C-alpha positions as a LaTeX table, in Angstrom:
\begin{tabular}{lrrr}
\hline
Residue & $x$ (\AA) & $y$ (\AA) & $z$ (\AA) \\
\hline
Unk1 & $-87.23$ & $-35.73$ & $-5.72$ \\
Unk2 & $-88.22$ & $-39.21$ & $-7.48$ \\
Unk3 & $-87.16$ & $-37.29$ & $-10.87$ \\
Unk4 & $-83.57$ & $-37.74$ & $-9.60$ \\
Unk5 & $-83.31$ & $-40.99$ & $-9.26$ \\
Unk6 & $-81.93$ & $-43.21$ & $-12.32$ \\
Unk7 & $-82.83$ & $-46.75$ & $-12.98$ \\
Unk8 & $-79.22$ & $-47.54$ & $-11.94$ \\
Unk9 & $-78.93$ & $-46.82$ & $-8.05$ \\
Unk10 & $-75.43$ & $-47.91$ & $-7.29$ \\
Unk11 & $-73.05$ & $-50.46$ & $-9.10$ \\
Unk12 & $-69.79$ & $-52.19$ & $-8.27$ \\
Unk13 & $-67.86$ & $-54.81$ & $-9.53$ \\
Unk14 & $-64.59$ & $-55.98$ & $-8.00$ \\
Unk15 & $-62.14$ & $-59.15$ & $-7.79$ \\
Unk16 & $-62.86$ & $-61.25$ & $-4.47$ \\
Unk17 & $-59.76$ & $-61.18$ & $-1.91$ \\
Unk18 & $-56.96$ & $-63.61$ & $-1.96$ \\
Unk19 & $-56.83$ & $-66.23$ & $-2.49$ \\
Unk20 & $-59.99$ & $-66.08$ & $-4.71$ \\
Unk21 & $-59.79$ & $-64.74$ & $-8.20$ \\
Unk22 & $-63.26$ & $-65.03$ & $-9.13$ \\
Unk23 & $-64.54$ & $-61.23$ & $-10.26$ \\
Unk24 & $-68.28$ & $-59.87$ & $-8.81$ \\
Unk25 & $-70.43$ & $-57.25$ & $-9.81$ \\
Unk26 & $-73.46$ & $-55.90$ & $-7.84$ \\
Unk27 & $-76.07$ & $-53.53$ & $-9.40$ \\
Unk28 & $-79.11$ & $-51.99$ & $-7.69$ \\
Unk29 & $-81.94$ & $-50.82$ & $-9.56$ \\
Unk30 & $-85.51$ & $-49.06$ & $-8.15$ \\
Unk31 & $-86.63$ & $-52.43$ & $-8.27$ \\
Unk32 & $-84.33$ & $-55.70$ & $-8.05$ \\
Unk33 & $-80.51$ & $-56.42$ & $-6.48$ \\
Unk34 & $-78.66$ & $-58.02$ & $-9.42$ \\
Unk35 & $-75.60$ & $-60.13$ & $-8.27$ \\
Unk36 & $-73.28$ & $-61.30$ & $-11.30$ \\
Unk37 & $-70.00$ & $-63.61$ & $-11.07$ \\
Unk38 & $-67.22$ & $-64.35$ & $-12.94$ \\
Unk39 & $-65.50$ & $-67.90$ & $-11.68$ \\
Unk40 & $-61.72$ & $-68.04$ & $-12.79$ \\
Unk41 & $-60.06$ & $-71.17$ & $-11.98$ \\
Unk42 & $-57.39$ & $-73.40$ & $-13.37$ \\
Unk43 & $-58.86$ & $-76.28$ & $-12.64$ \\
Unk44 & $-60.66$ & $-78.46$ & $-15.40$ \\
Unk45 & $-63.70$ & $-78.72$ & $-13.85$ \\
Unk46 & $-64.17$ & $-74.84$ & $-13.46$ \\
Unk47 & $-62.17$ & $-73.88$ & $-17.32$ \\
Unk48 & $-65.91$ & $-74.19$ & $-19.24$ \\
Unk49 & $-68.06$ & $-72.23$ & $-16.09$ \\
Unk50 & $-70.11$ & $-69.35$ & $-18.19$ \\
Unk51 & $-70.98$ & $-66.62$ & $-16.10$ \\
Unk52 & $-73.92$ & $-66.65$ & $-13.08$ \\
Unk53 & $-76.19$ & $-64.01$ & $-12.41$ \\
Unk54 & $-79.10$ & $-64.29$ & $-9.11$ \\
Unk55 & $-81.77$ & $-61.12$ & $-9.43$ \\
Unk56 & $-84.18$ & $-60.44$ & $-6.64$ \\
Unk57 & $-86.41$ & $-57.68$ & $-4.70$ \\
Unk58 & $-85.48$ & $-54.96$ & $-2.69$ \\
Unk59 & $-87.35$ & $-56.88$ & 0.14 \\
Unk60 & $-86.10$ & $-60.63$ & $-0.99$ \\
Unk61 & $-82.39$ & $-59.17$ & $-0.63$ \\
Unk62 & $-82.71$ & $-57.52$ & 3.03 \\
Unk63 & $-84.06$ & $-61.54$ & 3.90 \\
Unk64 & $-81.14$ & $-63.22$ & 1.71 \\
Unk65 & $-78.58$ & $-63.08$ & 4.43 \\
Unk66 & $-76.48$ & $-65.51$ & 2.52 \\
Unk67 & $-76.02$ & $-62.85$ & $-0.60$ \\
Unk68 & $-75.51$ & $-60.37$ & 2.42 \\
Unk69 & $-72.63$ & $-61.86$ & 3.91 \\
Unk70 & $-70.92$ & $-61.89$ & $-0.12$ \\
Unk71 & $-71.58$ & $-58.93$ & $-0.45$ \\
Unk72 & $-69.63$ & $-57.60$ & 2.51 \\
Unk73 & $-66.76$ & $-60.13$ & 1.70 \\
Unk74 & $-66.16$ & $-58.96$ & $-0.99$ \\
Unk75 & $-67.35$ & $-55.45$ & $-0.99$ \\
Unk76 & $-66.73$ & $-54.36$ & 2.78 \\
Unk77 & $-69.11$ & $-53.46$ & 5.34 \\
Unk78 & $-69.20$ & $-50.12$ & 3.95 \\
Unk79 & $-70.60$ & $-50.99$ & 0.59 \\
Unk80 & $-72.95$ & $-53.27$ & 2.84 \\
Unk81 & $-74.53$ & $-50.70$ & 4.59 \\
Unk82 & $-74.80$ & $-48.59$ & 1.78 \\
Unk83 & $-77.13$ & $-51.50$ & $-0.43$ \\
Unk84 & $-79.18$ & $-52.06$ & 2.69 \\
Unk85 & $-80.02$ & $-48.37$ & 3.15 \\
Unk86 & $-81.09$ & $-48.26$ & $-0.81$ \\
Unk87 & $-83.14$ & $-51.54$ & $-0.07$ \\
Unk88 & $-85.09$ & $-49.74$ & 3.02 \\
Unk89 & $-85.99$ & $-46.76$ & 0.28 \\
Unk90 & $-83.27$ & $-44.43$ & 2.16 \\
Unk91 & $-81.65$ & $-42.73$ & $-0.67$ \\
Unk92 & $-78.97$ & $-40.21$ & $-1.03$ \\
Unk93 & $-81.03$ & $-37.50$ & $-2.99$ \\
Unk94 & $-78.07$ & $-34.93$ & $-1.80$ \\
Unk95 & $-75.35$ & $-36.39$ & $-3.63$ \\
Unk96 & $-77.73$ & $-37.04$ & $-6.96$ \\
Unk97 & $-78.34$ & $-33.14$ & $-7.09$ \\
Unk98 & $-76.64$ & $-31.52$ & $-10.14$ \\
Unk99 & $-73.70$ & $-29.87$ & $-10.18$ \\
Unk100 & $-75.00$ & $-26.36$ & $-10.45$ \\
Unk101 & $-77.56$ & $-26.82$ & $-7.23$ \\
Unk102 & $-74.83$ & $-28.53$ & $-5.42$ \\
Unk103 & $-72.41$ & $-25.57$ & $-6.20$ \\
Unk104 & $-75.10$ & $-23.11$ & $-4.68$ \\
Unk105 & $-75.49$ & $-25.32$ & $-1.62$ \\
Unk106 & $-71.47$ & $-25.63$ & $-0.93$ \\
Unk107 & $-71.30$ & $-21.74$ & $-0.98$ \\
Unk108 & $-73.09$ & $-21.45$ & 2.30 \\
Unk109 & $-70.79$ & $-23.75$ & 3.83 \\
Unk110 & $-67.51$ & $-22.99$ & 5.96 \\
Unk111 & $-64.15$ & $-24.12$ & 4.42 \\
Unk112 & $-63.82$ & $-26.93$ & 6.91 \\
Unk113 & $-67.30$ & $-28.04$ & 5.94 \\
Unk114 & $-66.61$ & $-28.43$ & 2.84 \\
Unk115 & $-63.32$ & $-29.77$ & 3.63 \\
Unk116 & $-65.37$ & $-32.81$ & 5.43 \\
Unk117 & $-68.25$ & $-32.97$ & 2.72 \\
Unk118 & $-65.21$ & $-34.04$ & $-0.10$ \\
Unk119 & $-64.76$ & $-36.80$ & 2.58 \\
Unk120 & $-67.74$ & $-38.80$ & 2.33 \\
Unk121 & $-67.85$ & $-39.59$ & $-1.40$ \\
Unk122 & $-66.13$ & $-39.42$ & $-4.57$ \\
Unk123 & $-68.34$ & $-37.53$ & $-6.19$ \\
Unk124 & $-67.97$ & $-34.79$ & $-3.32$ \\
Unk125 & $-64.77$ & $-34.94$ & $-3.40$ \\
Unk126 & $-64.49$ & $-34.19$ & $-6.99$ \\
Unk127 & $-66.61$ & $-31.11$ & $-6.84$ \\
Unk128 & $-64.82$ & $-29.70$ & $-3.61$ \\
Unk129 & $-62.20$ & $-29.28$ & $-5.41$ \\
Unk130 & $-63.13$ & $-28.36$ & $-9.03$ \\
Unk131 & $-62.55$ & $-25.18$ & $-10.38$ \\
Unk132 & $-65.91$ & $-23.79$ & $-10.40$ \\
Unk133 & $-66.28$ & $-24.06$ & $-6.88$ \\
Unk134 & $-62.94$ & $-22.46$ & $-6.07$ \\
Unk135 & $-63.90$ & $-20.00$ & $-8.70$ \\
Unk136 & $-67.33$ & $-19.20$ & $-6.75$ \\
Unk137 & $-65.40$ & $-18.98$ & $-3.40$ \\
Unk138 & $-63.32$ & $-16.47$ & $-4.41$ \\
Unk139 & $-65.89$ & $-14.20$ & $-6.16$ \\
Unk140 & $-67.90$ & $-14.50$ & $-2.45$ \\
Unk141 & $-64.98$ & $-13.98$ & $-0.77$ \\
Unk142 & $-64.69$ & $-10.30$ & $-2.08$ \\
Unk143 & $-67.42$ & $-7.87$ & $-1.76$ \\
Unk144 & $-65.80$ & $-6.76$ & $-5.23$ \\
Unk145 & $-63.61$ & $-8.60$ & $-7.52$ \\
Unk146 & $-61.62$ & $-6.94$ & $-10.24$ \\
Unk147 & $-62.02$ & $-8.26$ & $-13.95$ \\
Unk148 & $-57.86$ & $-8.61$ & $-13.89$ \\
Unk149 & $-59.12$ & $-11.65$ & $-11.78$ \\
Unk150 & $-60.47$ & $-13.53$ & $-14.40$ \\
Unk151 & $-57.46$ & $-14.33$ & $-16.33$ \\
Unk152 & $-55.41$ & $-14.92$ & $-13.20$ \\
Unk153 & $-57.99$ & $-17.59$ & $-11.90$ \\
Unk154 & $-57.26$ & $-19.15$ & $-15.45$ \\
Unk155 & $-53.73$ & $-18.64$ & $-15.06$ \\
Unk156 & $-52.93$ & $-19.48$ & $-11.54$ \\
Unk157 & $-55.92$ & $-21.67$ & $-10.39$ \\
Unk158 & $-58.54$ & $-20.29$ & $-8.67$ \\
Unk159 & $-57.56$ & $-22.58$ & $-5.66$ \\
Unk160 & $-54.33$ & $-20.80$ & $-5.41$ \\
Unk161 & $-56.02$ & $-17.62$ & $-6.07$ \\
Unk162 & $-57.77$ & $-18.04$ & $-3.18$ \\
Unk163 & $-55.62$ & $-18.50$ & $-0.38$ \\
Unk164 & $-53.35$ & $-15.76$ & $-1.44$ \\
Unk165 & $-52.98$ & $-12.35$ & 0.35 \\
Unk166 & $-54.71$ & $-9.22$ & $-1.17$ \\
Unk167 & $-51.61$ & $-7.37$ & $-0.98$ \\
Unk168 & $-49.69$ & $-10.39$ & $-3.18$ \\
Unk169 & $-53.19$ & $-10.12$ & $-5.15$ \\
Unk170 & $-52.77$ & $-6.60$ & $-6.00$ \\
Unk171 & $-49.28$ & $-7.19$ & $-7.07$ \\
Unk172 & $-50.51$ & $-9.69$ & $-9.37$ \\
Unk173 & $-53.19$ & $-6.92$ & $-10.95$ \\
Unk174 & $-50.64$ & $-4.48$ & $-10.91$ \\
Unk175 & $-47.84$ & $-6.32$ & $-12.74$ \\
Unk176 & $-51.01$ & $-7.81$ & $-15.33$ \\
Unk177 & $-52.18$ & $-4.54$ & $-15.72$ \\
Unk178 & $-48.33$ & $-3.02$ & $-16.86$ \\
Unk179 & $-48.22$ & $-5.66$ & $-19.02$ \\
Unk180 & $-51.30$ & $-5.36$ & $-20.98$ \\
Unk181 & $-50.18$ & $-1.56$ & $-21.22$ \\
Unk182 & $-47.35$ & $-2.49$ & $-23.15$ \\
Unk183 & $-49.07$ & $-4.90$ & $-25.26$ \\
Unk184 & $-51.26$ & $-1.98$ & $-25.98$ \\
Unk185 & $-48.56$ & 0.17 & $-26.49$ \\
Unk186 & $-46.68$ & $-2.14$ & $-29.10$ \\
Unk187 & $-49.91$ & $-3.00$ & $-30.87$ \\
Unk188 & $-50.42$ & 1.29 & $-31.45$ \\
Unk189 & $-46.75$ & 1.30 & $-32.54$ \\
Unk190 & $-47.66$ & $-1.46$ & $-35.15$ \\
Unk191 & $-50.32$ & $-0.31$ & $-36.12$ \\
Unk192 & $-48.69$ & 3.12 & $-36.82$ \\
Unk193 & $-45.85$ & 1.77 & $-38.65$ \\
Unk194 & $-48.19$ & $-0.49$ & $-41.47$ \\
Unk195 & $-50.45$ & 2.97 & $-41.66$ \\
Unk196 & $-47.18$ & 5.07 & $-42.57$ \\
Unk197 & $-46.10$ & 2.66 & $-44.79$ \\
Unk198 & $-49.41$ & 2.41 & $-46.37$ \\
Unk199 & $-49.19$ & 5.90 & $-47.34$ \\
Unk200 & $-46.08$ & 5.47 & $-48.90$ \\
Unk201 & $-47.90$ & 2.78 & $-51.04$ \\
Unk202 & $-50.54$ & 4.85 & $-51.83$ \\
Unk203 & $-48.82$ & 8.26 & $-53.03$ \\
Unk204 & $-46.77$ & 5.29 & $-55.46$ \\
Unk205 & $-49.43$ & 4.17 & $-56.14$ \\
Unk206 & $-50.69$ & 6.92 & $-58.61$ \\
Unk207 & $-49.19$ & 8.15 & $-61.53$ \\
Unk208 & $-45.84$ & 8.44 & $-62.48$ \\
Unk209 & $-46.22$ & 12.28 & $-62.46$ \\
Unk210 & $-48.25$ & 12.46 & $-59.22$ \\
Unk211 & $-44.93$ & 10.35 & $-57.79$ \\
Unk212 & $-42.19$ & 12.81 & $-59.39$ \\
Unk213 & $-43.93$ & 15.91 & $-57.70$ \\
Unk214 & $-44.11$ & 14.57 & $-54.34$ \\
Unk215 & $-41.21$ & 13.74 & $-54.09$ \\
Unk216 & $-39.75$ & 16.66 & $-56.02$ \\
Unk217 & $-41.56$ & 18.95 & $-53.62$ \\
Unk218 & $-39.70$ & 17.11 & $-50.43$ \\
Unk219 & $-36.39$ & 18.05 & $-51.54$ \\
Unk220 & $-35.42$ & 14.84 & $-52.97$ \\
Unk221 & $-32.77$ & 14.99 & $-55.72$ \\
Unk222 & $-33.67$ & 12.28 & $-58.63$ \\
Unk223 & $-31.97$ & 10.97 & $-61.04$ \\
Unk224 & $-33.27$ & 11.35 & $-65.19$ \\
Unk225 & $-32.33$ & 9.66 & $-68.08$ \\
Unk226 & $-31.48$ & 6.18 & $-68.52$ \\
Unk227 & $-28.78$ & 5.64 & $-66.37$ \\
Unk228 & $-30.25$ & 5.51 & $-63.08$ \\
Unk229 & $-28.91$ & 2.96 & $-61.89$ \\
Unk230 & $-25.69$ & 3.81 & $-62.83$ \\
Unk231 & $-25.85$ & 6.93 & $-61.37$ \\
Unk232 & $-27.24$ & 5.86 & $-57.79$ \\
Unk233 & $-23.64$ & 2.94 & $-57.99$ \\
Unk234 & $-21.40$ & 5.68 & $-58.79$ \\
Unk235 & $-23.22$ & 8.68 & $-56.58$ \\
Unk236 & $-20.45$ & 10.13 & $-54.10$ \\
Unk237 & $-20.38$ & 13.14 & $-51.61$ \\
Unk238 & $-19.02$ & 15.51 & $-54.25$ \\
Unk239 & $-22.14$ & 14.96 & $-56.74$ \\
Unk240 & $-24.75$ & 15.71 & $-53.75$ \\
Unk241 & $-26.03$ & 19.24 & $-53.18$ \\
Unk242 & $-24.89$ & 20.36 & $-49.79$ \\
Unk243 & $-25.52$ & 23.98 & $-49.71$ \\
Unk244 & $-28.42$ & 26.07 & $-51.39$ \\
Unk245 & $-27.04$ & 29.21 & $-51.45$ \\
Unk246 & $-24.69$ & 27.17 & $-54.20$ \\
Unk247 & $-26.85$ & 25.09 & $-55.92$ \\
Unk248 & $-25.06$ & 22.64 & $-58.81$ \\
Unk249 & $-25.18$ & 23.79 & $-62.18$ \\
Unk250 & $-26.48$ & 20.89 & $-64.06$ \\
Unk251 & $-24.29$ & 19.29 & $-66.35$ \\
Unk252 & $-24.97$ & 17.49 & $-69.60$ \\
Unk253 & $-23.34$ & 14.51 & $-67.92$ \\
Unk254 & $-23.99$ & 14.44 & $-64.27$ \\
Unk255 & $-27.95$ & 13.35 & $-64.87$ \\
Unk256 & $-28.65$ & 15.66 & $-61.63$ \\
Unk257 & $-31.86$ & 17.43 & $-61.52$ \\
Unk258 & $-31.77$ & 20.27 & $-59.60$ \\
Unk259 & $-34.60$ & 20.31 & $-57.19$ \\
Unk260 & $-34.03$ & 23.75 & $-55.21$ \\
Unk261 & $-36.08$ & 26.21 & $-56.13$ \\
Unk262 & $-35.17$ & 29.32 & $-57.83$ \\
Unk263 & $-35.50$ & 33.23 & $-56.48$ \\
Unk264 & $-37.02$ & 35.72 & $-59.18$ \\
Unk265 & $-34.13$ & 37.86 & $-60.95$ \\
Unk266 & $-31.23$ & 35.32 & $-60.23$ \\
Unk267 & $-30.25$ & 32.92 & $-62.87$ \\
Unk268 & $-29.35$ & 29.39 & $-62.18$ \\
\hline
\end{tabular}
């Protein structure tokens, strides 16, 4: 338990109360008190004062009375009580745990345990009511925990998540789960859509004669010739092909190639 102890025990450093404005600090190591001051006056005599400091045992500071009695002055009895413990060798190895051992401890505790354990220090309090504890209370809450409850946690707070009903809970899976459905659902419809148009690409892609077949074969009517794009301005219902059974006869000038195809015996 030594291990956990730091060379730095406790520190503090406050302004004294009214009407002083002189500022103190008090540090405790594993082996001296160390008592700093700041005096801040207006007067002349106290403009140039540099900084004190008085350093002494664990043992000479439980027999200084004197620094005792500043210490709670300025401090409070609390803080008092607190030094004198650390000088007697009585020290608070529960609250110098880590995090992660702490975490374990607090999750065979009662709520209103833990509710009085954030209480007593700021450290404590800090942990009570971080995340990962709430997180760790809720997956010990429930024999089993659904993995839609991760993201909630993150979205909601795991706090929250906690002290909400299992039927609003299974609401909240239900309406996640719908939604990641959807998501799915547009992402396949995406995906789809870039793989037909890829294939569109890729038949293009090839040559020119590969291109005119396909789309020959489909029934498409293309244009020949150099006037394309004249043709495809001035195209109109009367120069499509409507009806098979009377296919167009293709004119010199209409730059219509007749894609339909043509039954033995009968000329077109």
């Amino acid at each position: 338990m030594a291990s956990l102890l730091k060379e730095t025990l406790f520190e503090i450093s406050a302004q004294g109360p009214a009407p002083n404005k002189d500022f103190y600090q008090l540090s405790i190591t594993k082996s001296d008190v160390i008592w700093r001051y700041w005096k801040i006056s207006i007067r002349n005599a106290s403009r140039n004062a540099k900084p004190g400091e008085q350093r002494e045992s664990h043992q000479d500071y439980l027999e200084d009375t004197r620094l005792q009695s500043q210490v709670g002055l300025v401090f409070g009895p609390g803080v008092l009580a607190y030094t004198l413990a650390l000088g007697q060798g009585s020290y608070d190895y529960l609250e110098r745990l880590p995090d992660a051992l702490l975490l374990r401890i607090l999750a065979h505790l009662q709520l209103e345990e833990v509710g009085a354990l954030g209480q007593t220090s700021h450290r404590f309090r800090k942990l009570c009511s971080s995340e990962a504890f709430w997180e760790q209370a809720v997956r010990g809450h429930w024999e089993t925990v659904p993995p839609e409850v991760g993201p909630l946690g993150l979205e909601l707070g795991w706090r929250r998540l906690f002290f909400t009903s299992k039927l609003q809970l299974q609401k909240l899976i239900s309406r996640q789960r719908q939604q990641l459905r959807e998501e799915e659902e547009e992402a396949e419809e995406a995906e789809e859509g870039e793989e037909g148009e890829g294939g569109l690409i890729t038949e293009a892609s090839g040559t020119p004669e590969a291109f005119w077949d396909s789309a020959g074969s489909s029934g498409t009517v293309l244009s020949s010739g150099t006037g394309d794009s004249a043709y495809a301005e001035g195209l109109s219902d009367s120069d499509t092909v409507s009806d098979p059974h009377s296919p167009r006869e293709s004119g010199s000038g209409s730059g219509v190639v007749d894609t339909w195809p043509k039954e033995e015996g009968v000329d077109m």
